[in-house]
Amino acid sequence: MTQVLISGASIAGPALAYWLRRYGMEVTVVERAPALRPGGQGIDVRGAARTVIERMGLMDVVRAAHTGTRGIANVDERNRRTTEISAEAFGDSGGIVADLEILRADLSRILVDASDGVEYLFDDTITALDQHTDGVDVTFERAGARRFDLVVGADGIFSATRRIAFRADEWRMADSGYHRAVFTARTSLRLDGWELMYSMPAGNGTTGGRNVLLYPAHGEARAMFHFACDPIGYDRRDVEAQKAIVARTFAGEGWQVPELLASMADAPDFYFDRVGKVEMDRWYTGRVILLGDSCFAGSVGMGTSMAIVGAYVLAGELAAAGGDHRTAFGAYQARMAGYVAANRKPMPGGVKGFLPATTRGIRLRDWSMRMMTKLPGGSLMMGGMDKAVNAIDLPDHPAPAAP
């Protein structure tokens, strides 16, 4: 029986574990966090990823966990709506906001619960990989060393698997130009299913614009803070220092910003990062392969969907090749490459369009969005997104065993 180690228990890892088990493989998932991570941002399931969720038999449970988002509205300092776009406006592409949005933690839990027979090792990580012709010897931080037939790095944009298995000149991180923070927030506003976005021009040391996105989630609210600037150095494990960066960047602003910053202080699920894009020519080396953000991070709202589709394709190619990783790995990347490229195209207007640096730029962006809502089917941009999220011919691999 093929033994596979997957690093990462967020979305890509458990999704792949589900399919590998269905194909009769023995699967272990190692995750650095001590348990499934709570909270997280609202994520969308779009296009081909919905087909995969349906093939997993999970669509009903995923829809039941829908955050309840009905649309997105831009607001001014007095909370007056300047633009509204409903979630149903653009179909399965989701457009700016999808009609199937779920919290990352909820989707992760659903996928882990569905992956019966998978061994999960929490509070641990890979520290070394020694590849041989017949397997990979894996050293863990806590657990004893073990041998696996294959190793999959599904451990995100800062992938430890990628860093260990690939040479430094085999990949690079392209900078996207902005930072973001996400956390569970308290708000006095009644959201009623609507995401609200408040935009601010450059200030408090930023070189570009800033915005705050507040959205509903099962009776609670999540806040996302974005700001464009040169990269800020920070310790990824020093949460309080990261909160201080956000508080400093948005100090003195209006709307609900002071209230949200106050709730950030004791948020248990605060997350902060510099948005980036992983660039590499080949996603595999020997018996080690990457999946999800570890190799194709850099999309706008498509990371989750690409992870789900990638897990399905990789597992299917391994099954179709009878476990021959040399054939399966190449087929997986060949099938996914066009889909990933289509969904990593820059957002219209780039960072300047998302985070305008001036008040005039914010007004122009809002006007453009209003004009977009008046066009049949949204716009050419949304039509392009609809094509991108479905830009893959999902293979008909050997039928897996019933779960």
Short mmCIF file of C-alpha atoms in Angstrom, two decimals:
data_model
loop_
_atom_site.label_atom_id
_atom_site.label_comp_id
_atom_site.label_asym_id
_atom_site.label_seq_id
_atom_site.Cartn_x
_atom_site.Cartn_y
_atom_site.Cartn_z
CA MET A 1 0.00 0.00 0.00
CA THR A 2 1.38 3.43 -0.97
CA GLN A 3 2.19 5.50 2.13
CA VAL A 4 1.86 9.25 1.72
CA LEU A 5 2.83 12.02 4.13
CA ILE A 6 1.05 15.37 3.70
CA SER A 7 2.32 18.48 5.46
CA GLY A 8 -0.51 20.89 6.25
CA ALA A 9 -4.04 20.42 7.60
CA SER A 10 -5.80 23.53 6.33
CA ILE A 11 -7.64 22.95 3.01
CA ALA A 12 -5.36 21.33 0.42
CA GLY A 13 -3.99 18.73 2.84
CA PRO A 14 -7.27 17.27 4.15
CA ALA A 15 -8.83 17.45 0.65
CA LEU A 16 -5.96 15.40 -0.78
CA ALA A 17 -6.06 13.01 2.18
CA TYR A 18 -9.76 12.35 1.48
CA TRP A 19 -9.12 11.35 -2.14
CA LEU A 20 -5.97 9.33 -1.43
CA ARG A 21 -7.83 7.28 1.16
CA ARG A 22 -10.64 6.71 -1.34
CA TYR A 23 -7.99 5.31 -3.70
CA GLY A 24 -6.75 2.93 -1.01
CA MET A 25 -3.55 4.70 0.04
CA GLU A 26 -2.26 5.05 3.61
CA VAL A 27 -2.16 8.72 4.58
CA THR A 28 -0.58 10.72 7.40
CA VAL A 29 -1.08 14.49 7.76
CA VAL A 30 1.33 16.52 9.90
CA GLU A 31 0.33 20.00 11.07
CA ARG A 32 2.47 22.52 12.98
CA ALA A 33 -0.51 23.98 14.87
CA PRO A 34 -1.61 22.12 18.04
CA ALA A 35 -5.14 21.76 16.63
CA LEU A 36 -7.23 22.90 13.68
CA ARG A 37 -6.83 26.64 13.45
CA PRO A 38 -9.92 28.62 14.57
CA GLY A 39 -11.57 31.50 12.74
CA GLY A 40 -9.89 32.66 9.60
CA GLN A 41 -11.29 34.69 6.74
CA GLY A 42 -14.32 33.95 4.67
CA ILE A 43 -13.29 31.97 1.61
CA ASP A 44 -15.16 31.25 -1.61
CA VAL A 45 -15.78 27.98 -3.41
CA ARG A 46 -15.95 28.76 -7.12
CA GLY A 47 -16.37 27.08 -10.48
CA ALA A 48 -14.66 23.70 -10.89
CA ALA A 49 -14.08 23.45 -7.13
CA ARG A 50 -17.83 23.16 -6.65
CA THR A 51 -17.85 20.15 -8.95
CA VAL A 52 -15.14 18.54 -6.81
CA ILE A 53 -17.07 19.27 -3.60
CA GLU A 54 -20.13 17.66 -5.17
CA ARG A 55 -18.10 14.58 -6.16
CA MET A 56 -16.98 14.35 -2.54
CA GLY A 57 -20.63 14.33 -1.46
CA LEU A 58 -20.03 17.39 0.73
CA MET A 59 -22.00 20.14 -1.00
CA ASP A 60 -24.94 20.03 1.41
CA VAL A 61 -22.74 20.29 4.50
CA VAL A 62 -20.64 23.05 2.92
CA ARG A 63 -23.74 25.05 2.00
CA ALA A 64 -25.06 24.56 5.55
CA ALA A 65 -21.92 26.31 6.82
CA HIS A 66 -22.37 29.28 4.45
CA THR A 67 -21.54 32.53 6.25
CA GLY A 68 -24.79 34.10 5.09
CA THR A 69 -23.13 36.75 2.93
CA ARG A 70 -25.60 38.36 0.53
CA GLY A 71 -23.36 40.90 -1.14
CA ILE A 72 -20.75 43.59 -0.70
CA ALA A 73 -21.19 47.35 -0.31
CA ASN A 74 -18.70 50.19 -0.27
CA VAL A 75 -19.45 52.67 2.53
CA ASP A 76 -18.33 56.15 3.47
CA GLU A 77 -17.36 57.44 6.91
CA ARG A 78 -21.03 57.84 7.88
CA ASN A 79 -21.75 54.25 6.78
CA ARG A 80 -23.72 55.40 3.75
CA ARG A 81 -23.52 52.88 0.93
CA THR A 82 -21.91 54.21 -2.22
CA THR A 83 -22.01 50.93 -4.18
CA GLU A 84 -23.80 47.59 -3.71
CA ILE A 85 -23.14 44.29 -5.50
CA SER A 86 -25.18 41.19 -4.66
CA ALA A 87 -23.59 37.75 -4.37
CA GLU A 88 -25.98 36.38 -7.00
CA ALA A 89 -24.95 38.92 -9.61
CA PHE A 90 -22.21 36.86 -11.19
CA GLY A 91 -23.16 33.20 -10.78
CA ASP A 92 -20.61 30.52 -9.89
CA SER A 93 -17.66 32.78 -10.64
CA GLY A 94 -18.61 34.69 -7.54
CA GLY A 95 -17.38 37.93 -9.06
CA ILE A 96 -16.20 40.14 -6.22
CA VAL A 97 -18.14 38.13 -3.65
CA ALA A 98 -19.38 34.55 -4.10
CA ASP A 99 -22.78 33.12 -3.21
CA LEU A 100 -20.98 30.20 -1.51
CA GLU A 101 -18.72 31.62 1.17
CA ILE A 102 -17.52 29.66 4.19
CA LEU A 103 -15.03 30.36 6.97
CA ARG A 104 -11.66 28.72 6.42
CA ALA A 105 -11.88 26.97 9.79
CA ASP A 106 -15.32 25.53 8.95
CA LEU A 107 -14.20 24.15 5.59
CA SER A 108 -11.05 22.70 7.13
CA ARG A 109 -13.11 20.94 9.80
CA ILE A 110 -15.52 19.53 7.20
CA LEU A 111 -12.65 18.13 5.13
CA VAL A 112 -10.87 16.63 8.14
CA ASP A 113 -14.11 15.02 9.35
CA ALA A 114 -14.63 13.52 5.89
CA SER A 115 -11.14 12.03 5.67
CA ASP A 116 -11.84 8.82 7.60
CA GLY A 117 -8.86 6.58 8.24
CA VAL A 118 -6.28 9.36 7.97
CA GLU A 119 -3.65 9.77 10.69
CA TYR A 120 -3.28 13.38 11.88
CA LEU A 121 -0.14 14.50 13.75
CA PHE A 122 -0.75 17.93 15.28
CA ASP A 123 1.82 20.16 16.98
CA ASP A 124 4.61 18.81 14.79
CA THR A 125 6.43 19.59 11.55
CA ILE A 126 8.94 18.19 9.08
CA THR A 127 12.55 19.17 9.80
CA ALA A 128 14.42 17.03 7.25
CA LEU A 129 13.78 14.93 4.13
CA ASP A 130 16.20 12.32 2.83
CA GLN A 131 15.11 10.94 -0.54
CA HIS A 132 16.01 7.47 -1.81
CA THR A 133 15.05 5.48 -4.91
CA ASP A 134 12.41 3.58 -2.89
CA GLY A 135 11.14 6.17 -0.41
CA VAL A 136 11.66 9.30 1.66
CA ASP A 137 13.07 9.25 5.20
CA VAL A 138 11.31 12.00 7.16
CA THR A 139 12.56 13.59 10.36
CA PHE A 140 9.96 15.36 12.51
CA GLU A 141 10.39 17.95 15.22
CA ARG A 142 8.59 15.77 17.79
CA ALA A 143 7.64 12.36 16.38
CA GLY A 144 10.14 9.66 15.57
CA ALA A 145 11.63 9.43 12.08
CA ARG A 146 9.59 7.46 9.54
CA ARG A 147 9.76 6.42 5.89
CA PHE A 148 7.05 7.26 3.34
CA ASP A 149 6.69 6.51 -0.35
CA LEU A 150 5.70 10.10 -1.17
CA VAL A 151 5.65 13.47 0.59
CA VAL A 152 3.26 16.31 -0.29
CA GLY A 153 3.84 19.88 0.85
CA ALA A 154 0.41 21.44 1.36
CA ASP A 155 1.70 23.78 4.05
CA GLY A 156 0.93 27.17 2.60
CA ILE A 157 2.78 30.12 1.16
CA PHE A 158 5.57 29.85 3.76
CA SER A 159 5.91 26.10 3.12
CA ALA A 160 8.56 24.36 5.20
CA THR A 161 8.40 21.41 2.78
CA ARG A 162 9.29 23.67 -0.15
CA ARG A 163 12.16 25.23 1.77
CA ILE A 164 13.59 21.83 2.76
CA ALA A 165 13.07 19.88 -0.49
CA PHE A 166 13.83 22.52 -3.13
CA ARG A 167 16.94 24.58 -3.74
CA ALA A 168 16.70 28.29 -3.09
CA ASP A 169 17.13 29.01 -6.81
CA GLU A 170 14.18 26.78 -7.75
CA TRP A 171 11.51 29.16 -6.44
CA ARG A 172 10.98 32.78 -5.52
CA MET A 173 8.40 34.85 -3.66
CA ALA A 174 7.04 37.76 -5.68
CA ASP A 175 5.71 40.62 -3.57
CA SER A 176 2.10 41.72 -4.08
CA GLY A 177 2.54 45.13 -2.50
CA TYR A 178 0.35 44.98 0.59
CA HIS A 179 -0.19 43.52 4.05
CA ARG A 180 -3.42 42.12 5.50
CA ALA A 181 -4.80 41.21 8.92
CA VAL A 182 -7.84 39.05 9.71
CA PHE A 183 -9.63 38.48 13.01
CA THR A 184 -12.98 37.95 14.70
CA ALA A 185 -14.37 41.38 15.51
CA ARG A 186 -17.00 43.08 17.62
CA THR A 187 -19.18 45.65 15.88
CA SER A 188 -22.22 47.72 16.72
CA LEU A 189 -23.34 47.61 13.09
CA ARG A 190 -26.10 45.31 11.90
CA LEU A 191 -24.62 43.67 8.83
CA ASP A 192 -27.72 41.74 7.75
CA GLY A 193 -25.69 39.51 5.44
CA TRP A 194 -23.73 42.31 3.77
CA GLU A 195 -19.98 42.75 3.61
CA LEU A 196 -19.00 46.38 4.11
CA MET A 197 -15.80 47.92 2.77
CA TYR A 198 -14.46 51.25 3.98
CA SER A 199 -11.52 52.69 2.03
CA MET A 200 -8.94 55.26 3.09
CA PRO A 201 -6.16 56.97 1.11
CA ALA A 202 -2.47 56.57 1.96
CA GLY A 203 -1.56 57.66 5.46
CA ASN A 204 0.30 56.76 8.65
CA GLY A 205 3.41 55.82 6.71
CA THR A 206 1.81 53.81 3.90
CA THR A 207 2.73 54.42 0.27
CA GLY A 208 -0.64 53.22 -1.01
CA GLY A 209 -4.23 53.06 0.11
CA ARG A 210 -5.88 51.23 2.99
CA ASN A 211 -9.23 49.53 3.50
CA VAL A 212 -11.23 47.61 6.07
CA LEU A 213 -13.61 44.84 5.09
CA LEU A 214 -16.21 43.82 7.67
CA TYR A 215 -18.30 40.75 6.92
CA PRO A 216 -20.87 38.53 8.66
CA ALA A 217 -20.16 34.98 9.84
CA HIS A 218 -22.79 32.96 11.69
CA GLY A 219 -24.02 35.87 13.79
CA GLU A 220 -20.51 37.18 14.40
CA ALA A 221 -18.27 39.39 12.29
CA ARG A 222 -14.83 39.11 10.74
CA ALA A 223 -12.63 42.10 9.97
CA MET A 224 -9.95 42.30 7.30
CA PHE A 225 -7.49 45.19 7.23
CA HIS A 226 -5.44 45.78 4.07
CA PHE A 227 -2.75 48.41 3.49
CA ALA A 228 -0.29 49.01 0.65
CA CYS A 229 3.29 49.85 1.57
CA ASP A 230 6.84 48.61 1.32
CA PRO A 231 7.39 45.30 3.13
CA ILE A 232 7.48 45.63 6.92
CA GLY A 233 9.78 43.30 8.80
CA TYR A 234 8.06 41.37 11.58
CA ASP A 235 8.35 38.18 13.60
CA ARG A 236 5.71 35.74 12.31
CA ARG A 237 5.25 34.37 15.85
CA ASP A 238 4.99 37.71 17.65
CA VAL A 239 1.25 38.36 17.40
CA GLU A 240 1.28 41.39 19.68
CA ALA A 241 3.89 43.12 17.54
CA GLN A 242 1.79 42.41 14.45
CA LYS A 243 -1.31 43.89 16.13
CA ALA A 244 0.74 46.98 16.94
CA ILE A 245 1.62 47.39 13.25
CA VAL A 246 -2.07 47.32 12.29
CA ALA A 247 -3.09 49.66 15.12
CA ARG A 248 -0.40 52.16 14.15
CA THR A 249 -1.30 52.04 10.45
CA PHE A 250 -5.00 52.74 11.05
CA ALA A 251 -4.75 55.08 14.05
CA GLY A 252 -7.00 58.14 13.92
CA GLU A 253 -9.29 56.85 11.16
CA GLY A 254 -13.08 57.05 11.17
CA TRP A 255 -16.10 54.82 10.43
CA GLN A 256 -15.90 51.69 12.61
CA VAL A 257 -12.11 51.57 12.61
CA PRO A 258 -11.57 52.54 16.31
CA GLU A 259 -14.17 49.97 17.42
CA LEU A 260 -12.61 47.23 15.30
CA LEU A 261 -9.08 48.03 16.49
CA ALA A 262 -10.29 47.79 20.08
CA SER A 263 -11.73 44.33 19.43
CA MET A 264 -8.50 43.30 17.67
CA ALA A 265 -6.62 43.68 20.94
CA ASP A 266 -8.11 40.50 22.42
CA ALA A 267 -9.05 38.63 19.22
CA PRO A 268 -8.10 34.95 19.71
CA ASP A 269 -7.68 34.20 16.00
CA PHE A 270 -5.66 37.16 14.73
CA TYR A 271 -3.71 36.49 11.51
CA PHE A 272 -1.30 38.83 9.75
CA ASP A 273 0.85 38.42 6.66
CA ARG A 274 2.44 40.03 3.63
CA VAL A 275 0.54 38.94 0.55
CA GLY A 276 2.84 37.25 -1.93
CA LYS A 277 2.98 35.06 -5.01
CA VAL A 278 5.03 31.86 -5.28
CA GLU A 279 6.81 31.44 -8.61
CA MET A 280 8.50 28.18 -9.61
CA ASP A 281 8.89 26.23 -12.83
CA ARG A 282 8.42 22.75 -11.41
CA TRP A 283 6.26 21.77 -8.44
CA TYR A 284 7.97 18.46 -7.68
CA THR A 285 11.40 17.01 -7.05
CA GLY A 286 11.90 13.27 -6.81
CA ARG A 287 9.23 11.85 -4.49
CA VAL A 288 8.22 15.24 -3.06
CA ILE A 289 5.49 17.42 -4.59
CA LEU A 290 3.74 20.66 -3.67
CA LEU A 291 0.04 21.48 -3.60
CA GLY A 292 -2.04 24.59 -2.96
CA ASP A 293 -0.49 27.86 -1.81
CA SER A 294 2.90 26.20 -1.35
CA CYS A 295 3.35 26.27 -5.14
CA PHE A 296 0.60 28.42 -6.67
CA ALA A 297 -0.19 31.12 -4.13
CA GLY A 298 -0.91 34.51 -5.62
CA SER A 299 -4.50 34.50 -6.84
CA VAL A 300 -7.25 36.90 -5.83
CA GLY A 301 -9.96 34.89 -4.07
CA MET A 302 -9.11 31.59 -5.78
CA GLY A 303 -6.60 30.00 -3.40
CA THR A 304 -9.14 27.70 -1.77
CA SER A 305 -10.72 26.60 -5.04
CA MET A 306 -7.33 25.87 -6.63
CA ALA A 307 -6.36 23.83 -3.57
CA ILE A 308 -9.52 21.72 -3.78
CA VAL A 309 -9.17 21.16 -7.52
CA GLY A 310 -5.44 20.46 -7.20
CA ALA A 311 -6.05 17.83 -4.52
CA TYR A 312 -8.58 16.07 -6.72
CA VAL A 313 -6.29 16.12 -9.76
CA LEU A 314 -3.16 14.99 -7.91
CA ALA A 315 -4.91 12.07 -6.21
CA GLY A 316 -6.54 11.02 -9.46
CA GLU A 317 -3.28 11.12 -11.41
CA LEU A 318 -1.58 8.98 -8.76
CA ALA A 319 -4.43 6.46 -8.96
CA ALA A 320 -4.44 6.46 -12.76
CA ALA A 321 -0.67 5.88 -12.81
CA GLY A 322 -0.91 3.00 -10.37
CA GLY A 323 1.14 4.92 -7.82
CA ASP A 324 3.97 5.74 -10.28
CA HIS A 325 4.85 9.20 -9.00
CA ARG A 326 7.12 10.03 -11.95
CA THR A 327 4.17 9.78 -14.35
CA ALA A 328 1.57 11.20 -11.95
CA PHE A 329 3.50 14.27 -10.84
CA GLY A 330 4.17 15.45 -14.38
CA ALA A 331 0.56 14.82 -15.42
CA TYR A 332 -0.72 16.73 -12.37
CA GLN A 333 1.31 19.85 -13.14
CA ALA A 334 0.52 19.68 -16.86
CA ARG A 335 -3.21 19.50 -16.16
CA MET A 336 -3.18 22.22 -13.50
CA ALA A 337 -0.80 24.72 -15.12
CA GLY A 338 -3.30 26.51 -17.36
CA TYR A 339 -5.96 26.63 -14.64
CA VAL A 340 -3.52 28.10 -12.13
CA ALA A 341 -2.20 30.65 -14.64
CA ALA A 342 -5.73 31.77 -15.53
CA ASN A 343 -6.60 32.33 -11.88
CA ARG A 344 -3.40 34.14 -10.92
CA LYS A 345 -3.82 37.03 -13.31
CA PRO A 346 -3.63 40.38 -11.47
CA MET A 347 -6.86 41.99 -10.32
CA PRO A 348 -8.11 44.81 -12.58
CA GLY A 349 -6.07 47.86 -11.79
CA GLY A 350 -3.66 45.84 -9.64
CA VAL A 351 -2.98 46.93 -6.09
CA LYS A 352 -3.72 50.53 -7.02
CA GLY A 353 -7.21 49.49 -8.08
CA PHE A 354 -7.81 47.55 -4.88
CA LEU A 355 -6.15 50.09 -2.57
CA PRO A 356 -6.30 53.53 -4.24
CA ALA A 357 -3.79 55.91 -2.69
CA THR A 358 -5.96 59.05 -2.99
CA THR A 359 -9.51 60.10 -2.22
CA ARG A 360 -10.01 60.79 -5.91
CA GLY A 361 -8.82 57.28 -6.71
CA ILE A 362 -11.29 55.79 -4.23
CA ARG A 363 -14.16 57.71 -5.82
CA LEU A 364 -13.09 56.59 -9.30
CA ARG A 365 -12.92 52.96 -8.14
CA ASP A 366 -16.41 53.21 -6.64
CA TRP A 367 -17.74 54.78 -9.84
CA SER A 368 -16.23 51.94 -11.87
CA MET A 369 -17.95 49.39 -9.65
CA ARG A 370 -21.28 51.16 -10.03
CA MET A 371 -20.89 51.12 -13.80
CA MET A 372 -20.00 47.42 -13.67
CA THR A 373 -23.26 46.55 -11.93
CA LYS A 374 -25.23 48.16 -14.76
CA LEU A 375 -23.77 45.88 -17.45
CA PRO A 376 -25.53 42.61 -18.37
CA GLY A 377 -23.84 39.73 -16.57
CA GLY A 378 -21.60 42.10 -14.64
CA SER A 379 -18.77 43.04 -17.00
CA LEU A 380 -16.08 41.68 -19.27
CA MET A 381 -13.90 41.38 -16.17
CA MET A 382 -16.45 39.17 -14.44
CA GLY A 383 -16.97 37.18 -17.61
CA GLY A 384 -13.24 36.56 -17.66
CA MET A 385 -13.38 35.39 -14.06
CA ASP A 386 -16.19 32.98 -14.91
CA LYS A 387 -13.98 31.44 -17.60
CA ALA A 388 -10.96 31.31 -15.29
CA VAL A 389 -12.66 29.48 -12.41
CA ASN A 390 -13.76 26.77 -14.84
CA ALA A 391 -10.57 26.73 -16.93
CA ILE A 392 -9.85 23.04 -16.40
CA ASP A 393 -11.24 19.83 -17.80
CA LEU A 394 -11.71 17.79 -14.63
CA PRO A 395 -10.50 14.26 -15.39
CA ASP A 396 -12.57 11.13 -15.07
CA HIS A 397 -10.13 9.09 -13.04
CA PRO A 398 -10.75 5.50 -11.90
CA ALA A 399 -13.78 5.49 -9.63
CA PRO A 400 -12.62 5.53 -6.00
CA ALA A 401 -14.04 3.16 -3.42
CA ALA A 402 -17.12 4.31 -1.54
CA PRO A 403 -16.24 6.25 1.65
#
